[in-house]
Amino acid sequence: MAHFAVVTGIARSGTNLIGRMLAQHRDFAFAMDPFLPVFKWFRSSVVDQVRGAGSAAVMEPVPPSAPIDDYYFHRERQRLMETISTADFRLPFDEAKWPLLQKDLEGRAIHESADLVPYLSELKAPTYASIWQAGMNLVAKHRRKGTPLWVGVKELWCVEFIPHLIKAFPSGKAVVIVRDPRAVVASMLKMGEDDATQQAQILSYVRHWRKLAAFLLMFRTMPAMADHLIVVRYEDLVKGPEEKAQEICQFFGVGYDPAMLDVAGFYDPSRKTAWQGNS
């Protein structure tokens, strides 16, 4: 059975680039941004479980539609973060709500993994961990090159859920990419100029960058994360792409594949064309 891999970071940091690099590797099956709603629904279910246990006075409900939080200096948000951190990804999923989760998955996957949308019903399962496993099976089935050693996804904003995934799937690994926040903001502003639908608030990006850095510092203190996480600086990747690609391959225990750097050959299965980039 293949091991799972996840690439994450904040938007405009190079997550798409690393995800596409891994998608080109002969030992990987990879998809872009298909399953973020699983984390959002898990968060909401964790809160509902706590409230059901009699903690409603200190925990407000969080709808699955709410964005992933930055937990920035707010007591209630910090409670939310702490509550999520102690939860188990094997938490049961209320299968009566499956049509709602499937609709959210379709709305997410249609942008970068549209080819997977017709098959998302295959993710229905009794726990969040088994939903994730079904998602990995789906990616392996539709993105495989032979029998992949690794199956994974690129998902933004989800750094706090990496320990949950590693605990549920002990052979899994994660790549987190970090970019200078000034470059992140500059890239975001430029993208907003070119496409009004992509405009975002600078303060929101800065807070999420801070959150990412804080979690990475915390992960350094967690022995369970030692062999499961690699942090890549965007600046190092573009300065020495082959060196960084080899380092990432070593992390996953696979040989270096030169196709990882053949950007002109990056294929977009969702659009059935060469990847055009998003910058």
Tab-separated table of C-alpha atoms in Angstrom:
chain	number	residue	atom	x	y	z
A	1	MET	CA	0.000	0.000	0.000
A	2	ALA	CA	1.248	3.496	-0.847
A	3	HIS	CA	2.182	6.002	1.841
A	4	PHE	CA	0.499	9.391	1.952
A	5	ALA	CA	2.128	12.788	1.456
A	6	VAL	CA	0.767	16.286	1.938
A	7	VAL	CA	2.183	19.633	0.821
A	8	THR	CA	0.962	22.745	2.579
A	9	GLY	CA	1.714	26.382	3.320
A	10	ILE	CA	-0.106	29.644	2.761
A	11	ALA	CA	-1.193	30.868	-0.655
A	12	ARG	CA	1.411	32.541	-2.899
A	13	SER	CA	4.245	30.624	-1.214
A	14	GLY	CA	5.099	28.080	-3.906
A	15	THR	CA	2.890	25.217	-2.753
A	16	ASN	CA	1.624	24.687	-6.287
A	17	LEU	CA	5.175	24.478	-7.611
A	18	ILE	CA	6.245	21.792	-5.138
A	19	GLY	CA	2.972	19.927	-5.623
A	20	ARG	CA	3.478	19.882	-9.384
A	21	MET	CA	7.081	18.764	-8.943
A	22	LEU	CA	5.978	15.766	-6.895
A	23	ALA	CA	3.171	15.036	-9.350
A	24	GLN	CA	5.819	14.597	-12.053
A	25	HIS	CA	7.861	12.130	-10.014
A	26	ARG	CA	7.574	8.528	-11.199
A	27	ASP	CA	6.902	7.266	-7.652
A	28	PHE	CA	4.096	9.716	-6.815
A	29	ALA	CA	0.392	10.091	-7.553
A	30	PHE	CA	-0.643	13.626	-6.643
A	31	ALA	CA	-3.654	15.985	-6.733
A	32	MET	CA	-4.051	19.713	-6.139
A	33	ASP	CA	-6.465	21.148	-3.568
A	34	PRO	CA	-9.214	18.502	-3.539
A	35	PHE	CA	-9.900	17.754	0.131
A	36	LEU	CA	-9.687	20.896	2.308
A	37	PRO	CA	-13.369	20.550	3.369
A	38	VAL	CA	-12.461	17.323	5.182
A	39	PHE	CA	-10.361	19.365	7.635
A	40	LYS	CA	-13.031	22.038	7.982
A	41	TRP	CA	-15.741	19.472	8.712
A	42	PHE	CA	-13.441	17.658	11.147
A	43	ARG	CA	-12.871	20.915	13.036
A	44	SER	CA	-16.629	21.525	13.217
A	45	SER	CA	-17.314	17.986	14.424
A	46	VAL	CA	-14.660	18.310	17.129
A	47	VAL	CA	-16.340	21.464	18.412
A	48	ASP	CA	-19.777	19.817	18.285
A	49	GLN	CA	-18.412	16.870	20.281
A	50	VAL	CA	-17.034	19.198	22.967
A	51	ARG	CA	-20.281	21.140	23.125
A	52	GLY	CA	-22.224	17.887	23.378
A	53	ALA	CA	-20.092	16.946	26.359
A	54	GLY	CA	-21.321	20.012	28.219
A	55	SER	CA	-18.747	22.641	27.276
A	56	ALA	CA	-21.100	24.897	25.327
A	57	ALA	CA	-20.417	27.802	27.671
A	58	VAL	CA	-16.800	28.028	26.543
A	59	MET	CA	-17.026	26.895	22.920
A	60	GLU	CA	-19.081	28.499	20.166
A	61	PRO	CA	-20.185	26.282	17.250
A	62	VAL	CA	-18.064	26.538	14.110
A	63	PRO	CA	-19.866	25.879	10.817
A	64	PRO	CA	-18.001	23.879	8.148
A	65	SER	CA	-18.270	26.894	5.848
A	66	ALA	CA	-16.074	28.998	8.145
A	67	PRO	CA	-12.526	29.579	6.877
A	68	ILE	CA	-9.568	27.956	8.584
A	69	ASP	CA	-8.702	30.277	11.466
A	70	ASP	CA	-5.425	32.052	12.195
A	71	TYR	CA	-6.123	31.900	16.001
A	72	TYR	CA	-4.646	35.364	16.322
A	73	PHE	CA	-4.567	36.659	19.939
A	74	HIS	CA	-8.184	35.893	20.735
A	75	ARG	CA	-9.150	33.742	23.720
A	76	GLU	CA	-12.021	31.930	22.009
A	77	ARG	CA	-9.925	31.219	18.942
A	78	GLN	CA	-7.122	29.901	21.122
A	79	ARG	CA	-9.596	27.554	22.800
A	80	LEU	CA	-10.575	26.387	19.347
A	81	MET	CA	-6.950	25.726	18.440
A	82	GLU	CA	-6.321	23.809	21.673
A	83	THR	CA	-9.500	21.792	21.248
A	84	ILE	CA	-8.544	20.797	17.712
A	85	SER	CA	-4.995	19.906	18.756
A	86	THR	CA	-6.202	17.274	21.244
A	87	ALA	CA	-8.727	15.662	18.887
A	88	ASP	CA	-8.327	12.352	17.057
A	89	PHE	CA	-8.682	12.226	13.271
A	90	ARG	CA	-10.422	8.880	13.708
A	91	LEU	CA	-13.429	10.803	15.015
A	92	PRO	CA	-16.695	9.342	13.652
A	93	PHE	CA	-18.352	11.191	10.794
A	94	ASP	CA	-22.139	11.594	10.753
A	95	GLU	CA	-22.865	9.878	7.451
A	96	ALA	CA	-26.300	11.512	7.315
A	97	LYS	CA	-24.402	14.730	6.519
A	98	TRP	CA	-22.484	13.164	3.650
A	99	PRO	CA	-24.425	14.996	0.889
A	100	LEU	CA	-23.336	18.311	2.432
A	101	LEU	CA	-19.689	17.316	2.711
A	102	GLN	CA	-19.705	15.924	-0.814
A	103	LYS	CA	-21.102	19.219	-2.099
A	104	ASP	CA	-18.308	21.120	-0.333
A	105	LEU	CA	-15.699	18.728	-1.741
A	106	GLU	CA	-17.058	19.215	-5.237
A	107	GLY	CA	-16.954	22.998	-4.836
A	108	ARG	CA	-13.318	22.808	-3.782
A	109	ALA	CA	-12.020	20.167	-6.195
A	110	ILE	CA	-13.611	21.706	-9.293
A	111	HIS	CA	-10.905	24.391	-9.417
A	112	GLU	CA	-7.699	22.305	-9.531
A	113	SER	CA	-8.836	18.654	-9.541
A	114	ALA	CA	-11.974	18.728	-11.661
A	115	ASP	CA	-11.247	15.278	-13.074
A	116	LEU	CA	-11.777	13.801	-9.592
A	117	VAL	CA	-15.185	15.406	-9.013
A	118	PRO	CA	-17.270	12.611	-10.631
A	119	TYR	CA	-15.754	10.094	-8.207
A	120	LEU	CA	-15.959	11.977	-4.897
A	121	SER	CA	-18.887	9.841	-3.739
A	122	GLU	CA	-16.278	7.118	-3.181
A	123	LEU	CA	-15.001	9.056	-0.153
A	124	LYS	CA	-18.069	8.314	1.982
A	125	ALA	CA	-16.792	6.517	5.089
A	126	PRO	CA	-17.526	6.256	8.843
A	127	THR	CA	-14.583	8.321	10.223
A	128	TYR	CA	-12.558	11.305	9.093
A	129	ALA	CA	-9.430	9.158	8.884
A	130	SER	CA	-11.188	6.646	6.642
A	131	ILE	CA	-12.555	9.494	4.484
A	132	TRP	CA	-8.974	10.700	4.053
A	133	GLN	CA	-7.791	7.188	3.245
A	134	ALA	CA	-10.549	6.875	0.638
A	135	GLY	CA	-9.345	10.171	-0.820
A	136	MET	CA	-5.805	8.856	-1.112
A	137	ASN	CA	-7.138	5.714	-2.797
A	138	LEU	CA	-9.034	7.907	-5.237
A	139	VAL	CA	-5.932	9.925	-6.115
A	140	ALA	CA	-3.905	6.742	-6.570
A	141	LYS	CA	-6.566	5.306	-8.841
A	142	HIS	CA	-6.890	8.319	-11.123
A	143	ARG	CA	-3.389	9.814	-10.996
A	144	ARG	CA	-1.249	6.691	-10.820
A	145	LYS	CA	1.751	5.897	-12.952
A	146	GLY	CA	1.951	2.154	-12.364
A	147	THR	CA	1.812	1.480	-8.627
A	148	PRO	CA	2.914	4.648	-6.769
A	149	LEU	CA	4.959	4.464	-3.600
A	150	TRP	CA	3.467	7.763	-2.431
A	151	VAL	CA	0.017	9.255	-2.849
A	152	GLY	CA	-0.706	12.804	-1.836
A	153	VAL	CA	-2.297	16.196	-2.168
A	154	LYS	CA	-1.402	19.842	-1.964
A	155	GLU	CA	-3.740	21.722	0.364
A	156	LEU	CA	-3.387	25.308	1.576
A	157	TRP	CA	-3.885	26.591	5.124
A	158	CYS	CA	-3.968	23.211	6.902
A	159	VAL	CA	-0.664	23.123	8.837
A	160	GLU	CA	-2.356	22.477	12.211
A	161	PHE	CA	-3.797	19.195	10.947
A	162	ILE	CA	-0.445	17.603	10.064
A	163	PRO	CA	-0.058	15.919	13.499
A	164	HIS	CA	-3.572	14.460	13.157
A	165	LEU	CA	-2.658	12.903	9.817
A	166	ILE	CA	0.657	11.532	11.093
A	167	LYS	CA	-1.008	9.999	14.148
A	168	ALA	CA	-3.690	8.344	12.015
A	169	PHE	CA	-1.228	7.292	9.282
A	170	PRO	CA	2.210	6.772	10.895
A	171	SER	CA	4.034	6.293	7.592
A	172	GLY	CA	2.808	9.620	6.212
A	173	LYS	CA	4.989	12.655	5.582
A	174	ALA	CA	4.461	16.371	5.032
A	175	VAL	CA	6.238	19.127	3.131
A	176	VAL	CA	5.697	22.700	4.320
A	177	ILE	CA	6.950	25.528	2.146
A	178	VAL	CA	7.719	28.927	3.648
A	179	ARG	CA	8.322	32.115	1.689
A	180	ASP	CA	9.466	35.553	2.834
A	181	PRO	CA	6.193	37.234	3.946
A	182	ARG	CA	7.074	40.401	2.018
A	183	ALA	CA	7.226	38.359	-1.192
A	184	VAL	CA	3.982	36.576	-0.287
A	185	VAL	CA	2.195	39.909	0.113
A	186	ALA	CA	3.747	41.351	-3.061
A	187	SER	CA	2.655	38.285	-5.024
A	188	MET	CA	-0.837	38.451	-3.554
A	189	LEU	CA	-1.192	42.146	-4.407
A	190	LYS	CA	0.014	41.574	-7.968
A	191	MET	CA	-2.405	38.702	-8.434
A	192	GLY	CA	-5.228	40.903	-7.145
A	193	GLU	CA	-4.339	43.557	-9.712
A	194	ASP	CA	-4.536	41.003	-12.514
A	195	ASP	CA	-7.678	39.265	-11.248
A	196	ALA	CA	-10.120	41.107	-8.995
A	197	THR	CA	-11.572	37.807	-7.730
A	198	GLN	CA	-8.177	37.001	-6.163
A	199	GLN	CA	-7.937	40.084	-3.962
A	200	ALA	CA	-7.169	39.391	-0.310
A	201	GLN	CA	-6.504	41.278	2.905
A	202	ILE	CA	-2.833	41.828	3.719
A	203	LEU	CA	-3.424	41.479	7.466
A	204	SER	CA	-5.082	38.093	6.954
A	205	TYR	CA	-2.091	36.821	5.002
A	206	VAL	CA	0.344	38.133	7.613
A	207	ARG	CA	-1.574	36.472	10.440
A	208	HIS	CA	-1.659	33.161	8.600
A	209	TRP	CA	2.082	33.443	7.915
A	210	ARG	CA	2.635	33.994	11.634
A	211	LYS	CA	0.445	30.979	12.412
A	212	LEU	CA	2.443	28.826	10.002
A	213	ALA	CA	5.740	29.886	11.587
A	214	ALA	CA	4.397	29.312	15.113
A	215	PHE	CA	3.235	25.791	14.307
A	216	LEU	CA	6.525	24.925	12.644
A	217	LEU	CA	8.418	26.098	15.722
A	218	MET	CA	6.144	23.935	17.867
A	219	PHE	CA	6.622	20.908	15.602
A	220	ARG	CA	10.380	21.156	16.189
A	221	THR	CA	9.738	20.281	19.838
A	222	MET	CA	7.615	17.215	19.017
A	223	PRO	CA	9.680	14.001	18.697
A	224	ALA	CA	6.806	12.316	16.855
A	225	MET	CA	7.212	14.810	14.005
A	226	ALA	CA	10.969	14.443	13.552
A	227	ASP	CA	10.960	12.065	10.580
A	228	HIS	CA	7.634	13.162	9.136
A	229	LEU	CA	8.130	16.818	8.235
A	230	ILE	CA	10.425	18.779	5.964
A	231	VAL	CA	10.365	22.575	5.699
A	232	VAL	CA	11.422	24.096	2.380
A	233	ARG	CA	12.184	27.774	1.879
A	234	TYR	CA	10.812	29.020	-1.443
A	235	GLU	CA	13.904	31.156	-1.936
A	236	ASP	CA	16.171	28.110	-1.574
A	237	LEU	CA	14.017	26.127	-3.990
A	238	VAL	CA	14.206	28.677	-6.813
A	239	LYS	CA	17.888	29.397	-6.181
A	240	GLY	CA	18.928	25.734	-6.245
A	241	PRO	CA	15.990	23.694	-7.603
A	242	GLU	CA	17.894	20.475	-8.285
A	243	GLU	CA	19.548	20.473	-4.872
A	244	LYS	CA	16.202	21.024	-3.132
A	245	ALA	CA	14.434	18.463	-5.306
A	246	GLN	CA	17.061	15.896	-4.354
A	247	GLU	CA	16.651	16.792	-0.685
A	248	ILE	CA	12.885	16.300	-0.935
A	249	CYS	CA	13.372	12.955	-2.672
A	250	GLN	CA	15.761	11.830	0.049
A	251	PHE	CA	13.146	12.806	2.647
A	252	PHE	CA	10.625	10.525	0.941
A	253	GLY	CA	13.143	7.747	0.386
A	254	VAL	CA	12.920	7.784	-3.406
A	255	GLY	CA	15.413	8.442	-6.168
A	256	TYR	CA	15.677	11.838	-7.792
A	257	ASP	CA	13.577	12.181	-10.951
A	258	PRO	CA	14.717	14.927	-13.405
A	259	ALA	CA	11.102	15.280	-14.550
A	260	MET	CA	10.518	17.223	-11.329
A	261	LEU	CA	12.315	20.215	-12.859
A	262	ASP	CA	10.860	19.988	-16.363
A	263	VAL	CA	8.319	22.744	-15.786
A	264	ALA	CA	7.387	22.867	-19.473
A	265	GLY	CA	6.339	19.232	-19.138
A	266	PHE	CA	4.113	19.731	-16.078
A	267	TYR	CA	0.696	18.319	-16.964
A	268	ASP	CA	-2.581	19.592	-15.506
A	269	PRO	CA	-5.004	16.623	-15.359
A	270	SER	CA	-7.853	18.890	-14.328
A	271	ARG	CA	-7.647	20.896	-17.556
A	272	LYS	CA	-6.028	18.172	-19.644
A	273	THR	CA	-3.316	20.530	-20.806
A	274	ALA	CA	0.159	21.711	-19.839
A	275	TRP	CA	0.261	23.548	-16.532
A	276	GLN	CA	0.150	27.259	-17.209
A	277	GLY	CA	1.218	28.351	-13.761
A	278	ASN	CA	-0.765	30.757	-11.598
A	279	SER	CA	1.522	33.778	-11.446
